[in-house]
CSV table of C-alpha atoms and ligand atoms in Angstrom, one decimal:
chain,number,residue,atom,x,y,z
A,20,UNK,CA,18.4,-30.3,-27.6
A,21,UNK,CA,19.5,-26.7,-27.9
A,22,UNK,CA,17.4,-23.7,-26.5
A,23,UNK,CA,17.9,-20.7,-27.9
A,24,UNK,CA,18.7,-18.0,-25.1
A,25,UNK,CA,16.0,-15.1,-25.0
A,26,UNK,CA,16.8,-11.6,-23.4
A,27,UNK,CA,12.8,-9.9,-22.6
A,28,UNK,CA,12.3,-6.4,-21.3
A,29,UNK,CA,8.9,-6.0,-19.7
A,30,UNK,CA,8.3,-2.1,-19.4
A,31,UNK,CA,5.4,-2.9,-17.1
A,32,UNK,CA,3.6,0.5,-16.6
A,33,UNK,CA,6.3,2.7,-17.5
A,34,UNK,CA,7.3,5.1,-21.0
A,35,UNK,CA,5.3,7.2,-23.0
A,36,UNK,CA,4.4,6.1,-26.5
A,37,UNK,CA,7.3,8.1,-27.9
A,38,UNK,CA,10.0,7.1,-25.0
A,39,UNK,CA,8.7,3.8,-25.8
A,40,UNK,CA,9.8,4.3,-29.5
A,41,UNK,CA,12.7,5.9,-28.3
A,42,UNK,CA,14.1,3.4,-26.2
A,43,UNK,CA,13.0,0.3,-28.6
A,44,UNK,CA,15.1,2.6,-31.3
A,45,UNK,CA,18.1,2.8,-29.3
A,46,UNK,CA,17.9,-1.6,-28.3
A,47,UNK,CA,17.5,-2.1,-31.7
A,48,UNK,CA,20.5,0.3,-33.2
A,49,UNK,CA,22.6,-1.2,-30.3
A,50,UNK,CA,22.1,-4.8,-31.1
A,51,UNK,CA,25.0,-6.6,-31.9
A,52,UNK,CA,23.9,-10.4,-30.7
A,53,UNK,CA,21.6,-12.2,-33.7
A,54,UNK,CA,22.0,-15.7,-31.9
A,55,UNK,CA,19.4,-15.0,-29.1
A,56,UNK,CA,15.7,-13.9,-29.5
A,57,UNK,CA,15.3,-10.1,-27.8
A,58,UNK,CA,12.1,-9.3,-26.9
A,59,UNK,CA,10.5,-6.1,-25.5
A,60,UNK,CA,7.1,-5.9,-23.8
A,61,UNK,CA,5.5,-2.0,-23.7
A,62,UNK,CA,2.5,-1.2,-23.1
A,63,UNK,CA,-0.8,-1.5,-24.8
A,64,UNK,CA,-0.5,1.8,-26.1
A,65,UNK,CA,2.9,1.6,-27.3
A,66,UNK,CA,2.9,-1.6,-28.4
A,67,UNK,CA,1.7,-1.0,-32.2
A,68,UNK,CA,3.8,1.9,-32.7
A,69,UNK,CA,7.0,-0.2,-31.1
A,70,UNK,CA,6.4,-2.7,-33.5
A,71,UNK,CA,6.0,-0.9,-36.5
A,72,UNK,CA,9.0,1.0,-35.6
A,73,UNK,CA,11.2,-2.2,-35.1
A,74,UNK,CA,9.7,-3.5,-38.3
A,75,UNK,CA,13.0,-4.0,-40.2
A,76,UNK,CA,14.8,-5.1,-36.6
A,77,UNK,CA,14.9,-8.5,-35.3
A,78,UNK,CA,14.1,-7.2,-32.1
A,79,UNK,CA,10.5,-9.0,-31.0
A,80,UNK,CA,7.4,-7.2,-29.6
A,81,UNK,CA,4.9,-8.6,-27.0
A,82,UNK,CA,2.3,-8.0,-24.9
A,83,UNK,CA,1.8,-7.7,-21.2
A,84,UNK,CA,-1.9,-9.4,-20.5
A,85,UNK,CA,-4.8,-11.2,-23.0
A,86,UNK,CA,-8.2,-11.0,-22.2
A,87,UNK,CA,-9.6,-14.6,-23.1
A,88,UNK,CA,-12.2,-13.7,-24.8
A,89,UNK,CA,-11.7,-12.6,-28.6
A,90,UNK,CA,-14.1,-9.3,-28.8
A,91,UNK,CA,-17.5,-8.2,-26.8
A,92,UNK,CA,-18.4,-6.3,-23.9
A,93,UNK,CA,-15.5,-6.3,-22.1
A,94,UNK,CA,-14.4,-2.8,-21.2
A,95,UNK,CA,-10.5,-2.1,-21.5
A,96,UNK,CA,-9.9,-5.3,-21.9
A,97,UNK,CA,-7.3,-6.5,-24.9
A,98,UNK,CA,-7.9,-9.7,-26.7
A,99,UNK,CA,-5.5,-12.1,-29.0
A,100,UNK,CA,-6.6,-11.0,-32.3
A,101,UNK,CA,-5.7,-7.1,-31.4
A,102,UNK,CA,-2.4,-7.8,-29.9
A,103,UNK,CA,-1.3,-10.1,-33.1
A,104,UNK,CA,-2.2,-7.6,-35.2
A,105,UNK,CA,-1.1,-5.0,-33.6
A,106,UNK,CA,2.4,-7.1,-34.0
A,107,UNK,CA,3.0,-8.9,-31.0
A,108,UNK,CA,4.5,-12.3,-30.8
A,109,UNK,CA,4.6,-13.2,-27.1
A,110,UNK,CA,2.4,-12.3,-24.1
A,111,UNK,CA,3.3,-12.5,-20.9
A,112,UNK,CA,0.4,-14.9,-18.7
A,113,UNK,CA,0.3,-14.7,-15.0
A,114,UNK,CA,3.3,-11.6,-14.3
A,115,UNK,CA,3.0,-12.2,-10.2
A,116,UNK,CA,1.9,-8.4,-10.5
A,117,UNK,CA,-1.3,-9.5,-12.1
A,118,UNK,CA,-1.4,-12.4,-9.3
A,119,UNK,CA,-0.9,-10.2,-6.4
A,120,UNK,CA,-2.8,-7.0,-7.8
A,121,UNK,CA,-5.5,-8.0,-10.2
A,122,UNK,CA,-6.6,-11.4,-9.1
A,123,UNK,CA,-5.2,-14.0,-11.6
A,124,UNK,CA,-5.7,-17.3,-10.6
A,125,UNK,CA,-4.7,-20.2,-12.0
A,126,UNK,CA,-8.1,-20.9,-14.4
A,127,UNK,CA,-7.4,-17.2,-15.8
A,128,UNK,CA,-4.2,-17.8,-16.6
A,129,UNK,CA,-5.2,-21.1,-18.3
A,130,UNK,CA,-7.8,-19.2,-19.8
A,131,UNK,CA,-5.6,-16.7,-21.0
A,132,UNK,CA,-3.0,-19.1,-22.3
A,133,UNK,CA,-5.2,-20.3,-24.5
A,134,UNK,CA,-6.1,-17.3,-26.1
A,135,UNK,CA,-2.7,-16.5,-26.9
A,136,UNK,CA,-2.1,-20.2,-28.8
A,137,UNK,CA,-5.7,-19.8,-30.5
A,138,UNK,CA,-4.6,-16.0,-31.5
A,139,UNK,CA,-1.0,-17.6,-32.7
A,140,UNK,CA,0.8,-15.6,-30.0
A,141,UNK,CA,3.6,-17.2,-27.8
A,142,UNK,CA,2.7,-17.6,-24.2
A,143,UNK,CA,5.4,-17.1,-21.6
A,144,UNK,CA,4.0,-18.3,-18.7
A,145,UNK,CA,5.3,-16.9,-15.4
A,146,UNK,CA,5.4,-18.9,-11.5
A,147,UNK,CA,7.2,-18.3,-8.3
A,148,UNK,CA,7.0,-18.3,-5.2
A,149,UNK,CA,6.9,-15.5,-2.5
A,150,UNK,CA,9.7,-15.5,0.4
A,151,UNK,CA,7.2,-16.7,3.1
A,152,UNK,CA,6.4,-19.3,0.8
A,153,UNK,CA,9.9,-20.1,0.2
A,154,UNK,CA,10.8,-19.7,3.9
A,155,UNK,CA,8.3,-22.2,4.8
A,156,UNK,CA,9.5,-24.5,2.3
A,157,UNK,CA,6.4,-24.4,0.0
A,158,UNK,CA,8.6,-23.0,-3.1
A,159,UNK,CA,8.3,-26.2,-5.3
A,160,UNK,CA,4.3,-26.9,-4.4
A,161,UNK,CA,3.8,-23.3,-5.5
A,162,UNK,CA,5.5,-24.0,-8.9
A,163,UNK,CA,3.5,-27.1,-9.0
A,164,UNK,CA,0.2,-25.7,-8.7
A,165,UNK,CA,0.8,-22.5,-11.0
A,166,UNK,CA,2.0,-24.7,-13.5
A,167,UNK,CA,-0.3,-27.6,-13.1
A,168,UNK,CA,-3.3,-24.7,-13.6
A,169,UNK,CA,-1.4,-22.9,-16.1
A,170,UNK,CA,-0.9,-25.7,-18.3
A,171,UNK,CA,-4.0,-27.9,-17.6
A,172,UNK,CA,-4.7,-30.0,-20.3
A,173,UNK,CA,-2.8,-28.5,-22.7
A,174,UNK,CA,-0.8,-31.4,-24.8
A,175,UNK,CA,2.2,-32.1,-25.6
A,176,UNK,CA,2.7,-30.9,-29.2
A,177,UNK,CA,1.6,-27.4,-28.2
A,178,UNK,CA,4.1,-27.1,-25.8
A,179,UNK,CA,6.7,-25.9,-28.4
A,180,UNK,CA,4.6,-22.3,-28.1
A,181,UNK,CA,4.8,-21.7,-24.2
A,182,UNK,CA,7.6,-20.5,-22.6
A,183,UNK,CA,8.1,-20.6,-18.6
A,184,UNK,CA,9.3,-17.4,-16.8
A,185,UNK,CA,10.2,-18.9,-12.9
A,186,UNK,CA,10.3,-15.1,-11.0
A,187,UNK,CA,10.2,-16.2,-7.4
A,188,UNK,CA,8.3,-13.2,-6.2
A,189,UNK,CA,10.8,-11.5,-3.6
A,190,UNK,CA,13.2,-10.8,-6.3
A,191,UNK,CA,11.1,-9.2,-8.4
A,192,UNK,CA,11.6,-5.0,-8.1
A,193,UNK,CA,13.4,-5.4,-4.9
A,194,UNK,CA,16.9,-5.5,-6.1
A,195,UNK,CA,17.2,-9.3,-4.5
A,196,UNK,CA,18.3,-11.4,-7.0
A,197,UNK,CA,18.2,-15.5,-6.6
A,198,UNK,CA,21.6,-16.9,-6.3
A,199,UNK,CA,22.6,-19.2,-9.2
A,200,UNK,CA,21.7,-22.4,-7.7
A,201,UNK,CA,18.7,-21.0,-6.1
A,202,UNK,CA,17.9,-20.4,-9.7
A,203,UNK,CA,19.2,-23.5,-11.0
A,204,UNK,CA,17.1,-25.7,-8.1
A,205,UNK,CA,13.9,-23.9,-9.5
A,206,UNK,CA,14.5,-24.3,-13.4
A,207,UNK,CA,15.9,-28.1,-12.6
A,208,UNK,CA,12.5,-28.5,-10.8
A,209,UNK,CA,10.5,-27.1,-13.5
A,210,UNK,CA,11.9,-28.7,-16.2
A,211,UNK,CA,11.5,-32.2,-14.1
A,212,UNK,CA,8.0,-31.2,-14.1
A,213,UNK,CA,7.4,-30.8,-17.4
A,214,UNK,CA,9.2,-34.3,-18.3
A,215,UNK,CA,6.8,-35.8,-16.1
A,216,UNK,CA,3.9,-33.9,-16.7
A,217,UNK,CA,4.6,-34.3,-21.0
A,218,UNK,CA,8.1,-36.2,-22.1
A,219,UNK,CA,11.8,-35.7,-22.1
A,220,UNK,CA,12.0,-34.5,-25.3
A,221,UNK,CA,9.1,-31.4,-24.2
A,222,UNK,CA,10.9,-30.7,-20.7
A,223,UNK,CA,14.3,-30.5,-23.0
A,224,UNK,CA,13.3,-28.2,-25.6
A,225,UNK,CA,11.0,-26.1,-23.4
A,226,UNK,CA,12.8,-22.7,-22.6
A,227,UNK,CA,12.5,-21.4,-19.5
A,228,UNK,CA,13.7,-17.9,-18.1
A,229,UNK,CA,14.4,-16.1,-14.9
A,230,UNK,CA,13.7,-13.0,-14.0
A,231,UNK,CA,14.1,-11.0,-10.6
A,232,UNK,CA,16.5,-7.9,-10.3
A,233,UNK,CA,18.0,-9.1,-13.5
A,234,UNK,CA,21.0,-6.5,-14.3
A,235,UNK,CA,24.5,-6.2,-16.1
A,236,UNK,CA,27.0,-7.1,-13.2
A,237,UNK,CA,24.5,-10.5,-12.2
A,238,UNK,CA,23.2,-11.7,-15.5
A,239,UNK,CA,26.1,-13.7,-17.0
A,240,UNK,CA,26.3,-15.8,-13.6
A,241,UNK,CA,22.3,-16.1,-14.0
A,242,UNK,CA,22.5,-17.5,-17.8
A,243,UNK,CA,25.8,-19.8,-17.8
A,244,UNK,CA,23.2,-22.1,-15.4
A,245,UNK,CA,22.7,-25.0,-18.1
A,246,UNK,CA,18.7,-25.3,-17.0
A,247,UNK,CA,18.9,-21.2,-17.5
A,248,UNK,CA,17.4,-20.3,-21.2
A,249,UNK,CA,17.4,-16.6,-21.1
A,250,UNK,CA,16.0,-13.5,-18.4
A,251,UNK,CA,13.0,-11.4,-18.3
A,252,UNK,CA,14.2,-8.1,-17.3
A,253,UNK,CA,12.0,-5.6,-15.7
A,254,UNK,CA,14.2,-2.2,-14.1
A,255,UNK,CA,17.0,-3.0,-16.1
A,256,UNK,CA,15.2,-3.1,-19.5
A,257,UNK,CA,14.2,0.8,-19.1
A,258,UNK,CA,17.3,1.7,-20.2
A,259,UNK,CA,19.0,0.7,-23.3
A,260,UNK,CA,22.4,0.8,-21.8
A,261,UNK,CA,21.7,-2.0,-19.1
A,262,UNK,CA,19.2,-3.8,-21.5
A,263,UNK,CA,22.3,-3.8,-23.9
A,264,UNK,CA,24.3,-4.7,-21.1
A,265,UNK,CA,22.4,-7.3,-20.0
A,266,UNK,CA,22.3,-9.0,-23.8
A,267,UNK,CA,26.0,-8.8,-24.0
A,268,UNK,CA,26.5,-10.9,-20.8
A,269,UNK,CA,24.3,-13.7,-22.4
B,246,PEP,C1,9.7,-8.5,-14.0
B,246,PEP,O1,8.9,-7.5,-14.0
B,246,PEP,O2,9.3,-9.5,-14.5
B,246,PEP,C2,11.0,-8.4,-13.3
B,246,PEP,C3,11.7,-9.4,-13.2
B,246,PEP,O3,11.3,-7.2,-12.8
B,246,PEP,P1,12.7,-6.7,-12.2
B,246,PEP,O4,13.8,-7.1,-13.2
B,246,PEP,O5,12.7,-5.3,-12.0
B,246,PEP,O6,12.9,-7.5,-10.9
């Protein structure tokens, strides 16, 4: 079953509105590859005028968190029905920033996921492990339990919604990238999980990216792995050229 490859820039907590508009302008006049799905991920603030200025672009437009809840008392929080109609398509769910900084546990990010399908947005749901879990040889029960949480009872048929990000955590920002068969072991593990957790035919169509210290030179290695669907791109998608660079490798 083919996957189609997706290239996503998470700006994180980076850009002005207007650089954000700036930068999506330049991805979007630079574009030269229709066969994969290019995402960018501002944030909140920029996210409405991103999308409105990509309108007539087939680059895509997501959001960074989802509060669970749909509206109410819930200060500075940002729910489903806000980010669809601000035009997002795809949320990210569980970034191990929000794990290691803001408390997300496993029933939030379940929580969460669910707002996205109910809101009609695409979760991508994102697990790793951190080097001392990897060094002490806990790197596939991590995996196990964020995406045992992460996708608790959800079945099978919405599965064609969620996307898996694997980020082991000690590649993320720090310029150490996973080798290709570190990232192959993870996304071969994964997708075995999902075949056993839901079917073949769910594991096989599921995409699932990598992202850690994604960049230009290391990204065509990265996505010629077969289990390898695509990269989310943090310091690297802050400038078109890399961004660009990065899509062209794919
Ligand atoms: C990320 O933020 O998801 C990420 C992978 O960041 P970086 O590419 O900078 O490691």
């Amino acid at each position: 079953m083919s996957r189609k490859l997706m290239i996503a820039g998470n700006w994180k907590l980076h850009l002005t509105v207007e650089e954000a508009v700036s930068l999506a302008g330049e991805i979007a006049s630079g574009l030269m590859r229709e066969d994969l799905d290019i995402l960018v991920i501002p944030g909140f603030l920029a996210l409405e005028p991103v999308a409105l200025s990509l309108s007539s672009s087939p680059v895509l437009v997501g959001g960074q968190n989802i509060f669970w809840e749909d509206q109410g008392a819930y200060t500075a929080e940002v729910s489903g029905p806000q980010l669809k109609a601000a035009g997002a398509r795809y949320v990210l769910i569980g970034h191990s920033e929000r794990r290691q900084y803001f408390n997300e546990t496993e029933k939030t990010c379940r929580l969460r996921l669910e707002a996205a399908l109910k809101a009609g947005l695409r979760p991508i749901l994102c697990v790793g492990e951190t080097l001392a879990e990897r060094e002490s040889g806990q790197a596939e029960g991590v995996l196990e339990s964020q995406l045992s949480g992460g996708l608790a009872g959800l079945e099978a048929g919405q599965m064609d919604q969620v996307t898996i990000a694997y980020e082991p955590v000690w590649a993320i920002g720090t310029g150490l990238t996973a080798s290709e068969e570190q990232a192959a072991q993870a996304h071969a593990y994964i997708r075995g999980w999902i075949g056993a957790r839901f079917d073949k035919d769910v594991a096989n169509s599921t995409r699932i990216l990598y992202g850690g210290s994604v960049n230009p030179a290391n990204a065509a290695g990265l996505l010629n792995q077969p289990e390898v669907d695509g990269a989310l791109v943090g310091g690297a998608s802050l400038s078109a050229e890399s961004f660009l660079g990065i899509i062209q490798a794919a």
